[in-house]
Short mmCIF file of C-alpha atoms in Angstrom, two decimals:
data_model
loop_
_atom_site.label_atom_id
_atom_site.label_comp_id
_atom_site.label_asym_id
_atom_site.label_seq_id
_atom_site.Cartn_x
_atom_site.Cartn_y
_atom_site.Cartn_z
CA UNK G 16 0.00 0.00 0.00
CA UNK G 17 1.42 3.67 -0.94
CA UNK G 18 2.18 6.10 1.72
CA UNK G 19 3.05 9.43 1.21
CA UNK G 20 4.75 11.58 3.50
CA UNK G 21 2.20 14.17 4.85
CA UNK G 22 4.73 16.64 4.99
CA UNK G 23 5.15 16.21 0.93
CA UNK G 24 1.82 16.42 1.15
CA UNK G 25 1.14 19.38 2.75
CA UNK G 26 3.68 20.92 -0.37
CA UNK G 27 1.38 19.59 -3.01
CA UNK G 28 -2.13 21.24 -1.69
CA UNK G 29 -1.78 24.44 -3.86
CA UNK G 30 -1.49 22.54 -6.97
CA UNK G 31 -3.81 19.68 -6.16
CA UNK G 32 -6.66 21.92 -4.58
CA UNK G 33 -8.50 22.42 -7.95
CA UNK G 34 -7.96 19.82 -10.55
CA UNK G 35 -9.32 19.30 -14.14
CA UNK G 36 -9.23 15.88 -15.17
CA UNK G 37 -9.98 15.40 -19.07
CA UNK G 38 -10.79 11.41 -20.28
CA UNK G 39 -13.69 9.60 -22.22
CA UNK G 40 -13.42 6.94 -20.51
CA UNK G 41 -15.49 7.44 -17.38
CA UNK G 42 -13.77 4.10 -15.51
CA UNK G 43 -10.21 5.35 -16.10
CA UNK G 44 -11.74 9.12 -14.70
CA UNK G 45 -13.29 7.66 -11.76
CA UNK G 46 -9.71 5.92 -10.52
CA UNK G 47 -7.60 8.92 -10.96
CA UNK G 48 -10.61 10.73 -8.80
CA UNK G 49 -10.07 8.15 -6.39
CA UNK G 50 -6.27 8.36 -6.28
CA UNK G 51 -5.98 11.87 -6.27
CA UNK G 52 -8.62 12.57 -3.44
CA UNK G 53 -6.55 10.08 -1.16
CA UNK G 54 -3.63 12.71 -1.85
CA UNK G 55 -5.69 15.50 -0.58
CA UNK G 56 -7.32 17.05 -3.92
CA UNK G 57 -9.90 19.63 -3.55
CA UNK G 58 -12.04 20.53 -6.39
CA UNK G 59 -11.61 17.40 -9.02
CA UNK G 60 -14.24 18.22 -12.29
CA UNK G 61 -14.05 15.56 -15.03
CA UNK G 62 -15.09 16.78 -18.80
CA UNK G 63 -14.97 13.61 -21.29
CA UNK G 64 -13.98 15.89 -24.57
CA UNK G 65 -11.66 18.88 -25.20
CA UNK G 66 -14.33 22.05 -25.81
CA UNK G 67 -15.95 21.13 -22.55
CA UNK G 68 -12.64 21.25 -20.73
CA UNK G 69 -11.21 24.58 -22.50
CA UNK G 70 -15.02 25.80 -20.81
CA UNK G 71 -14.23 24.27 -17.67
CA UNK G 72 -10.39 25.39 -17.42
CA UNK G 73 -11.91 28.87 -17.58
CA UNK G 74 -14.26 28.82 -14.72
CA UNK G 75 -12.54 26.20 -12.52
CA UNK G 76 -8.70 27.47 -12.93
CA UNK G 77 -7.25 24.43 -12.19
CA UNK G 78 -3.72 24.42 -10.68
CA UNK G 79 -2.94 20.92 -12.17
CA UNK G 80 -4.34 19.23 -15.45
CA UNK G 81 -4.88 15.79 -16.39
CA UNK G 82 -5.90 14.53 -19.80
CA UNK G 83 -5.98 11.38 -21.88
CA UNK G 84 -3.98 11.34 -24.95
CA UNK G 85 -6.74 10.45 -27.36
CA UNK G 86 -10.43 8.95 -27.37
CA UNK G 87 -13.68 10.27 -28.73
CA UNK G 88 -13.68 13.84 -28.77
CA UNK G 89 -10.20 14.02 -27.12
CA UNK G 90 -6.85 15.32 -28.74
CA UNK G 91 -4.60 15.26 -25.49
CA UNK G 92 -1.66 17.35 -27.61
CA UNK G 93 -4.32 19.77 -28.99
CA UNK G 94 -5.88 20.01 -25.74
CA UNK G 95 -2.68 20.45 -24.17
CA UNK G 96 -1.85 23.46 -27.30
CA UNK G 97 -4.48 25.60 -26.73
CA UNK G 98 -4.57 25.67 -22.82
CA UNK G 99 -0.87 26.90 -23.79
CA UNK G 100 -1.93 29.24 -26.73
CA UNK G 101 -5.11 30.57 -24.36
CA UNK G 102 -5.67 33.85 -22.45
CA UNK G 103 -6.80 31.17 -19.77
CA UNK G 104 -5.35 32.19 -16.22
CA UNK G 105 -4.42 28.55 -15.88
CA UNK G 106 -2.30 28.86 -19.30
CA UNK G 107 0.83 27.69 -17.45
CA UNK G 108 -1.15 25.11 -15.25
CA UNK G 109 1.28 21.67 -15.16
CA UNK G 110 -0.36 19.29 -17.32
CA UNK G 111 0.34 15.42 -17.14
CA UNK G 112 -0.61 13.49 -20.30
CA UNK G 113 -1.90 9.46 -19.11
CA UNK G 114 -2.36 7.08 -21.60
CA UNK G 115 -1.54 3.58 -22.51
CA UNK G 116 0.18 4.24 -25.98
CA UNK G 117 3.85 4.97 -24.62
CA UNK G 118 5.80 4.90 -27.80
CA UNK G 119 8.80 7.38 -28.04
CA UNK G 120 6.98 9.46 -30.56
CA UNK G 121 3.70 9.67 -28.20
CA UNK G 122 6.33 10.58 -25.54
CA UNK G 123 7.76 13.39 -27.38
CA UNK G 124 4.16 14.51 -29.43
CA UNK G 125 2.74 15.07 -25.60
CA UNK G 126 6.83 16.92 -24.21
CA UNK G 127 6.45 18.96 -27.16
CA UNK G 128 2.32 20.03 -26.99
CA UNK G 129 3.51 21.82 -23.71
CA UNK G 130 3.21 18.59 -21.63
CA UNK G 131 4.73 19.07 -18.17
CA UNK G 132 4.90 14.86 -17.34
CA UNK G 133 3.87 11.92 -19.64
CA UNK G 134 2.27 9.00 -17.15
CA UNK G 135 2.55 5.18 -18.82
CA UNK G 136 -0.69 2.94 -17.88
CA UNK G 137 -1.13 1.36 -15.74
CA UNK G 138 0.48 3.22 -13.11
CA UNK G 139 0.52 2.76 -9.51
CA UNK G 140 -0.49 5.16 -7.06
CA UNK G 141 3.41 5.64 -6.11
CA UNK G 142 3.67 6.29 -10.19
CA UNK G 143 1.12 9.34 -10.04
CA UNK G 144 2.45 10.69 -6.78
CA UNK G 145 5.84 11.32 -8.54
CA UNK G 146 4.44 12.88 -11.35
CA UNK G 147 2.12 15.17 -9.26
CA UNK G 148 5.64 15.81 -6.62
CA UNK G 149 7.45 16.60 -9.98
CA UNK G 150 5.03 19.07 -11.16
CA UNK G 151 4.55 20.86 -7.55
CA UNK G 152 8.35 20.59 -6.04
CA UNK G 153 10.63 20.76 -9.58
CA UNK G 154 9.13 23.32 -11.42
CA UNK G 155 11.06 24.22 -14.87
CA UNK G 156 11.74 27.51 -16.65
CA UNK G 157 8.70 29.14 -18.87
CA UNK G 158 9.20 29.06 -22.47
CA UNK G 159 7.15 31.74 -24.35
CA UNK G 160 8.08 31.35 -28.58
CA UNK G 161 5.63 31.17 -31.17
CA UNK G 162 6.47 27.59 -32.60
CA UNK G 163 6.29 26.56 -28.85
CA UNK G 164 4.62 27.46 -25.75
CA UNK G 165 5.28 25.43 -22.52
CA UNK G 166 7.56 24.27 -20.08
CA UNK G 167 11.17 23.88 -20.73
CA UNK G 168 11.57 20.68 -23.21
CA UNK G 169 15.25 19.99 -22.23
CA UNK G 170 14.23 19.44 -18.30
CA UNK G 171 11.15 16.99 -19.44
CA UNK G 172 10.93 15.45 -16.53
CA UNK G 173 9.02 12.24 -17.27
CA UNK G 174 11.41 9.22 -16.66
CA UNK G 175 9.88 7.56 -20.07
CA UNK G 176 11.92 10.35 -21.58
CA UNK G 177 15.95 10.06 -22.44
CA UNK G 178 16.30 13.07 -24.76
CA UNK G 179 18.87 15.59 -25.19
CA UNK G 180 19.52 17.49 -22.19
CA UNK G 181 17.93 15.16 -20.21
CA UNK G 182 20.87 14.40 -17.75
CA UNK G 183 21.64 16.71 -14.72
CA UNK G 184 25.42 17.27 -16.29
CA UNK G 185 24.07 18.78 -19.51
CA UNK G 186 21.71 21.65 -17.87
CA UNK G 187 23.65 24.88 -17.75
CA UNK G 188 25.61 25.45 -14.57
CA UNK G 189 24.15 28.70 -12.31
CA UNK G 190 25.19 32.02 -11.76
CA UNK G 191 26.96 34.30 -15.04
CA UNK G 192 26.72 30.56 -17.43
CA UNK G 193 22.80 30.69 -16.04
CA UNK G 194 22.38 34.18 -17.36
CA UNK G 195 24.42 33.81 -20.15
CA UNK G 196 22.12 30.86 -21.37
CA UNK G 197 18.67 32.81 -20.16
CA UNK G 198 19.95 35.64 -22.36
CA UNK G 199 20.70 33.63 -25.42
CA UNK G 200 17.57 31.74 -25.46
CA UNK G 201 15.44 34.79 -25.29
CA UNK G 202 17.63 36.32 -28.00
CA UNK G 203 16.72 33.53 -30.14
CA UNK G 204 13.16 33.96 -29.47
CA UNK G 205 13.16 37.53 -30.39
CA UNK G 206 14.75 36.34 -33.39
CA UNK G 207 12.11 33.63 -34.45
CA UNK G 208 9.08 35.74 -33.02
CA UNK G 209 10.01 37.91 -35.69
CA UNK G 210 10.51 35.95 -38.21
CA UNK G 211 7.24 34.56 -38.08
CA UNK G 212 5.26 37.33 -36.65
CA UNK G 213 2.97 36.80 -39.60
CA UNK G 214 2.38 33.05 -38.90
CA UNK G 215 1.06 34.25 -35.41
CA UNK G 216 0.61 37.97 -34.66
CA UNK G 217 -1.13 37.43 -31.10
CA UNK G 218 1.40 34.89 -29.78
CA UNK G 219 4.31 36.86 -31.48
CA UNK G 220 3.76 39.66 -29.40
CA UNK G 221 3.53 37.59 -26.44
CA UNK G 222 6.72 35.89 -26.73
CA UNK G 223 8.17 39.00 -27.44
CA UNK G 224 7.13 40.69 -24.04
CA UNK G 225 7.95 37.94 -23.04
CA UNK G 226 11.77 38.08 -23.92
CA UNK G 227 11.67 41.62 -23.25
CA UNK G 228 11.14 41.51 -19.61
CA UNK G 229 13.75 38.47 -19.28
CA UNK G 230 16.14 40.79 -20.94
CA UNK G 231 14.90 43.81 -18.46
CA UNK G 232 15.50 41.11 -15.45
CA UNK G 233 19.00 40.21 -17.06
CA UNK G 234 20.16 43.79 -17.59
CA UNK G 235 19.59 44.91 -14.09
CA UNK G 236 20.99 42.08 -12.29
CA UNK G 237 24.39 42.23 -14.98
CA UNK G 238 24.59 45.87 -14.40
CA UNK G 239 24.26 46.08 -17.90
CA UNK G 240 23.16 49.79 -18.99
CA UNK G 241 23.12 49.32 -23.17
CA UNK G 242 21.33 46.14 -23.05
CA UNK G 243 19.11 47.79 -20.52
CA UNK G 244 18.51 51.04 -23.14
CA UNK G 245 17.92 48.25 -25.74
CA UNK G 246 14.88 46.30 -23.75
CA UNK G 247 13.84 49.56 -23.11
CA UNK G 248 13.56 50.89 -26.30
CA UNK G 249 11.37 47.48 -26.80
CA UNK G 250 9.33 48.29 -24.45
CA UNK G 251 8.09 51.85 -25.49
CA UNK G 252 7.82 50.25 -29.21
CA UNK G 253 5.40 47.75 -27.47
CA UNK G 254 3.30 50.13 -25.25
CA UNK G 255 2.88 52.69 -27.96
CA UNK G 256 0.02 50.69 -29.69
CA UNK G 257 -0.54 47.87 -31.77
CA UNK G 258 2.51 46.09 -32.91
CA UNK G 259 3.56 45.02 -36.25
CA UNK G 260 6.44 43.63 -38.12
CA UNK G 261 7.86 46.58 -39.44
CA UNK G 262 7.78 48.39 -36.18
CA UNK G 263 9.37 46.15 -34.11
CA UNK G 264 11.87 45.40 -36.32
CA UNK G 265 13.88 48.15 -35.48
CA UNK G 266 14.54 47.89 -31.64
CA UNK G 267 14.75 43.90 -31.63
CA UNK G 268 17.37 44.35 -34.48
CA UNK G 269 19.21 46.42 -31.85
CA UNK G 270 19.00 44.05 -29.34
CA UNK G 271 19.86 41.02 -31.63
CA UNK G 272 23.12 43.62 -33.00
CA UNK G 273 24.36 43.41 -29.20
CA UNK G 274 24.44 39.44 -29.21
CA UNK G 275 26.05 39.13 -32.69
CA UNK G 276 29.95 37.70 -31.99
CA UNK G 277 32.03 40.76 -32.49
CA UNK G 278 33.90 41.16 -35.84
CA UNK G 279 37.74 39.49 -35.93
CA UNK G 280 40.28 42.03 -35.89
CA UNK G 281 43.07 41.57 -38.61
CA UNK G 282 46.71 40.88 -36.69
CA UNK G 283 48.65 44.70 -37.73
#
């Protein structure tokens, strides 16, 4: 029988106190119910298909998701998108995908639909409890980009998952390396948000905000007075009405200037 340290426990209340659990299958539902109300869940509401549960994320604002990968009226990964994509205050709600179809592309389909875990049936109760710990106690960096919106992919933190990145040597070490990494990934994004701004105006502009106030965070703690002008500059572009391509192009080009490798000089 599965025990879980009430102490853990106690950690896991503000995730588990409203919970939206998505699955067609009303037997499989009525289980994790059971499991998850032995761990102290709150609220549970069950929706069998995705446009009830997009309608039910928005009045219930779960602080943890579950959803089947598939079944009738179910796309788990599109599901998973558009809680991601949404203007849904649960946007950023850890979702854990359950489902007996394990392969390595279902694993990576649900890591890269903005999955937080990926849970094999069957499971035990111990199984579930690790995933819901993982979600609650681990939590992993925000991305923000228009070709994804999720968690971080390179900390996916199911252990069906052996990916790049996935060992603890390969994540970037802390401190200047940390920043140094946050900095180039949010250059990157700037980069590819406007590249395909057209693609996806509305989440363009939100990666880009996004990036901005990393960069704003980054500047002040480095000390760092151009790139600091250079966010700023953003900024005013952002809050001085609708954005576009063309007017944005300007300031991120600045930004993306100051993380170009300098020029080589010739030996005199």
């Amino acid at each position: 029988m599965f025990v879980a340290d009430r102490r853990v426990l106690a950690k896991l209340v503000p995730v588990l106190r409203r919970v939206l659990i998505v699955d067609p299958n009303p037997h499989a539902a009525r289980l994790l119910t059971d499991i998850i109300k032995g761990m102290g869940a709150g609220e549970i509401v069950v929706e069998p298909g995705e446009s009830r549960a997009m309608q039910t994320a928005e009045a219930l604002e779960p602080g943890l998701i579950f959803t089947e990968r598939g079944g009738d009226g179910l796309d788990g990964e599109s599901l998973a998108r558009a809680v991601r994509r949404s203007s849904l205050s649960c946007r950023r709600a850890p979702i854990i995908m359950v489902t007996a179809d394990a392969t390595a592309s279902t694993i990576l389909g649900a890591r890269d639909s903005g999955v937080h875990e990926f849970l094999r049936k069957p499971f035990t109760s111990a199984d579930l409890f690790k995933r819901i710990e993982n979600v609650a106690l681990k939590p992993r960096d925000w991305v923000e980009a228009v070709g994804y919106v999720g968690p971080d992919r390179r900390r996916f933190n199911s252990g069906e998952f052996s990916g790049d990145r996935k060992r603890r040597a390969d994540r970037p070490a802390g401190g200047a390396a940390a920043m140094a990494a946050a900095k180039d990934q949010a250059m990157r994004i700037l980069a590819a948000a406007l590249d395909q701004f057209d693609k996806d105006p509305m989440q363009a502009v939100r990666a880009i905000r996004e990036q901005a106030a990393t960069l704003k965070s980054l500047a002040m703690k480095a000390a760092d007075s151009r790139l600091a002008v250079a966010v700023g500059a953003l900024e005013v572009t952002l809050a001085s009405g609708p954005a576009c391509k063309a007017t944005l192009a300007a300031p991120i080009g600045s930004l993306l200037a100051m993380a170009a490798p300098e020029p080589m000089k010739q030996a005199g």
